[in-house]
PDB file of C-alpha atoms in Angstrom:
ATOM      1  CA  MET A   1     -23.885  -8.216  12.713  1.00  0.00           C
ATOM      2  CA  ARG A   2     -24.293  -4.970  14.536  1.00  0.00           C
ATOM      3  CA  LYS A   3     -24.310  -1.306  13.635  1.00  0.00           C
ATOM      4  CA  ILE A   4     -22.235   1.306  15.412  1.00  0.00           C
ATOM      5  CA  ALA A   5     -23.165   4.961  14.913  1.00  0.00           C
ATOM      6  CA  VAL A   6     -20.459   7.601  15.365  1.00  0.00           C
ATOM      7  CA  ALA A   7     -21.339  11.282  15.791  1.00  0.00           C
ATOM      8  CA  VAL A   8     -19.091  13.220  13.414  1.00  0.00           C
ATOM      9  CA  ASN A   9     -18.343  16.778  12.276  1.00  0.00           C
ATOM     10  CA  ASP A  10     -17.388  15.614   8.792  1.00  0.00           C
ATOM     11  CA  ASP A  11     -17.044  12.152   7.348  1.00  0.00           C
ATOM     12  CA  CYS A  12     -14.315  11.059   9.760  1.00  0.00           C
ATOM     13  CA  THR A  13     -13.740  13.421  12.742  1.00  0.00           C
ATOM     14  CA  ILE A  14     -15.692  12.623  15.903  1.00  0.00           C
ATOM     15  CA  ALA A  15     -17.892  15.502  17.069  1.00  0.00           C
ATOM     16  CA  GLU A  16     -17.272  17.063  20.471  1.00  0.00           C
ATOM     17  CA  TYR A  17     -20.862  16.283  21.561  1.00  0.00           C
ATOM     18  CA  ILE A  18     -23.184  13.594  20.244  1.00  0.00           C
ATOM     19  CA  ASP A  19     -26.010  16.064  20.914  1.00  0.00           C
ATOM     20  CA  ASN A  20     -24.692  18.619  18.393  1.00  0.00           C
ATOM     21  CA  SER A  21     -23.212  16.514  15.628  1.00  0.00           C
ATOM     22  CA  PRO A  22     -24.259  17.441  12.083  1.00  0.00           C
ATOM     23  CA  SER A  23     -24.078  13.849  10.853  1.00  0.00           C
ATOM     24  CA  ILE A  24     -23.609  10.220  11.826  1.00  0.00           C
ATOM     25  CA  VAL A  25     -21.336   7.617  10.275  1.00  0.00           C
ATOM     26  CA  VAL A  26     -22.828   4.140  10.619  1.00  0.00           C
ATOM     27  CA  TYR A  27     -20.493   1.158  10.570  1.00  0.00           C
ATOM     28  CA  GLU A  28     -21.893  -2.299   9.977  1.00  0.00           C
ATOM     29  CA  VAL A  29     -19.509  -4.665  11.756  1.00  0.00           C
ATOM     30  CA  ASN A  30     -19.061  -8.271  12.734  1.00  0.00           C
ATOM     31  CA  GLU A  31     -16.713  -9.504  15.453  1.00  0.00           C
ATOM     32  CA  THR A  32     -13.563  -8.920  13.419  1.00  0.00           C
ATOM     33  CA  GLU A  33     -14.098  -6.295  10.739  1.00  0.00           C
ATOM     34  CA  VAL A  34     -16.014  -3.369   9.332  1.00  0.00           C
ATOM     35  CA  LEU A  35     -18.340  -4.575   6.567  1.00  0.00           C
ATOM     36  CA  SER A  36     -19.679  -1.195   5.450  1.00  0.00           C
ATOM     37  CA  ARG A  37     -19.548   2.499   6.323  1.00  0.00           C
ATOM     38  CA  THR A  38     -22.256   5.034   5.432  1.00  0.00           C
ATOM     39  CA  ILE A  39     -22.876   8.673   6.306  1.00  0.00           C
ATOM     40  CA  ARG A  40     -26.336   9.671   7.485  1.00  0.00           C
ATOM     41  CA  TYR A  41     -27.597  13.223   7.878  1.00  0.00           C
ATOM     42  CA  PHE A  42     -30.503  14.396   9.987  1.00  0.00           C
ATOM     43  CA  GLN A  43     -32.357  17.664  10.427  1.00  0.00           C
ATOM     44  CA  THR A  44     -33.400  17.952  14.069  1.00  0.00           C
ATOM     45  CA  ASP A  45     -33.939  14.477  15.535  1.00  0.00           C
ATOM     46  CA  ILE A  46     -30.863  12.274  15.797  1.00  0.00           C
ATOM     47  CA  PHE A  47     -33.117   9.267  16.372  1.00  0.00           C
ATOM     48  CA  GLU A  48     -34.341   9.423  12.773  1.00  0.00           C
ATOM     49  CA  VAL A  49     -30.966   7.935  11.704  1.00  0.00           C
ATOM     50  CA  LEU A  50     -30.289   5.607  14.646  1.00  0.00           C
ATOM     51  CA  GLY A  51     -33.211   3.186  14.314  1.00  0.00           C
ATOM     52  CA  ASP A  52     -31.127   0.193  13.202  1.00  0.00           C
ATOM     53  CA  CYS A  53     -28.057   0.886  15.380  1.00  0.00           C
ATOM     54  CA  ASP A  54     -27.173  -0.586  18.769  1.00  0.00           C
ATOM     55  CA  THR A  55     -24.224   1.625  19.816  1.00  0.00           C
ATOM     56  CA  VAL A  56     -23.642   5.381  19.545  1.00  0.00           C
ATOM     57  CA  VAL A  57     -20.091   6.735  19.836  1.00  0.00           C
ATOM     58  CA  GLY A  58     -18.961  10.275  20.600  1.00  0.00           C
ATOM     59  CA  LYS A  59     -16.646  12.295  22.815  1.00  0.00           C
ATOM     60  CA  LYS A  60     -19.316  13.717  25.126  1.00  0.00           C
ATOM     61  CA  CYS A  61     -23.048  13.426  25.600  1.00  0.00           C
ATOM     62  CA  SER A  62     -25.576  15.216  27.778  1.00  0.00           C
ATOM     63  CA  ASP A  63     -27.207  13.205  30.552  1.00  0.00           C
ATOM     64  CA  ALA A  64     -30.603  13.783  28.933  1.00  0.00           C
ATOM     65  CA  LEU A  65     -29.464  12.279  25.619  1.00  0.00           C
ATOM     66  CA  LYS A  66     -27.738   9.366  27.394  1.00  0.00           C
ATOM     67  CA  ASP A  67     -31.050   8.572  29.081  1.00  0.00           C
ATOM     68  CA  GLN A  68     -32.928   8.808  25.762  1.00  0.00           C
ATOM     69  CA  LEU A  69     -30.395   6.584  24.014  1.00  0.00           C
ATOM     70  CA  SER A  70     -30.582   3.980  26.772  1.00  0.00           C
ATOM     71  CA  SER A  71     -34.392   4.045  26.812  1.00  0.00           C
ATOM     72  CA  LYS A  72     -34.351   3.230  23.077  1.00  0.00           C
ATOM     73  CA  GLY A  73     -31.939   0.314  23.547  1.00  0.00           C
ATOM     74  CA  LEU A  74     -28.857   2.170  22.309  1.00  0.00           C
ATOM     75  CA  THR A  75     -25.562   2.004  24.182  1.00  0.00           C
ATOM     76  CA  PRO A  76     -23.684   5.336  24.351  1.00  0.00           C
ATOM     77  CA  VAL A  77     -19.892   4.940  24.277  1.00  0.00           C
ATOM     78  CA  LEU A  78     -17.702   7.958  25.014  1.00  0.00           C
ATOM     79  CA  VAL A  79     -14.191   8.000  23.538  1.00  0.00           C
ATOM     80  CA  GLU A  80     -11.203  10.308  23.278  1.00  0.00           C
ATOM     81  CA  GLU A  81     -10.216   9.438  19.701  1.00  0.00           C
ATOM     82  CA  GLU A  82     -10.468  12.012  16.936  1.00  0.00           C
ATOM     83  CA  SER A  83     -10.965   9.478  14.147  1.00  0.00           C
ATOM     84  CA  ALA A  84     -14.270   7.631  13.782  1.00  0.00           C
ATOM     85  CA  ASP A  85     -12.472   4.748  12.053  1.00  0.00           C
ATOM     86  CA  SER A  86     -10.001   4.396  14.946  1.00  0.00           C
ATOM     87  CA  ALA A  87     -12.745   4.465  17.568  1.00  0.00           C
ATOM     88  CA  VAL A  88     -14.755   1.744  15.812  1.00  0.00           C
ATOM     89  CA  GLY A  89     -11.627  -0.338  15.258  1.00  0.00           C
ATOM     90  CA  ARG A  90     -10.881  -0.086  18.960  1.00  0.00           C
ATOM     91  CA  LEU A  91     -14.432  -1.102  19.903  1.00  0.00           C
ATOM     92  CA  ILE A  92     -14.250  -4.158  17.665  1.00  0.00           C
ATOM     93  CA  LYS A  93     -10.866  -5.067  19.156  1.00  0.00           C
ATOM     94  CA  ILE A  94     -12.166  -4.701  22.728  1.00  0.00           C
ATOM     95  CA  LYS A  95     -15.181  -6.888  21.953  1.00  0.00           C
ATOM     96  CA  ARG A  96     -12.919  -9.561  20.409  1.00  0.00           C
ATOM     97  CA  ASP A  97     -10.495  -9.428  23.349  1.00  0.00           C
ATOM     98  CA  MET A  98     -13.381  -9.873  25.781  1.00  0.00           C
ATOM     99  CA  GLN A  99     -14.424 -12.993  23.856  1.00  0.00           C
ATOM    100  CA  GLY A 100     -10.886 -14.366  23.963  1.00  0.00           C
ATOM    101  CA  THR A 101     -10.352 -14.191  20.216  1.00  0.00           C
ATOM    102  CA  ILE A 102      -7.327 -13.070  18.233  1.00  0.00           C
ATOM    103  CA  ASP A 103      -6.147  -9.487  18.762  1.00  0.00           C
ATOM    104  CA  GLN A 104      -6.090  -7.285  15.660  1.00  0.00           C
ATOM    105  CA  THR A 105      -5.434  -3.563  15.292  1.00  0.00           C
ATOM    106  CA  CYS A 106      -7.572  -1.125  13.346  1.00  0.00           C
ATOM    107  CA  ARG A 107      -6.546  -0.498   9.768  1.00  0.00           C
ATOM    108  CA  HIS A 108      -7.337   2.871   8.165  1.00  0.00           C
TER     109      HIS A 108
END
């Protein structure tokens, strides 16, 4: 299992910048589905809520934060989607397709 963090403005809309998001939605996923979804809030340091995650999703990210994320073993993924659920569904689908498994679309 892995955990994907999505920078959001509310509980479902992806924030314009990972750097300035007020909260993070963390999805616990396996290769084919979302197992859980939780909202995490932080005061000043985004890393206080990312400790158990491996991927961070957002629309944009400063170079400085990208470097910090990478140095902590987190993979930043930049997307164009508005919906956190859609973005995570797409990431799961891409990972499955790369492994040659059955294609499945995201369900909301």
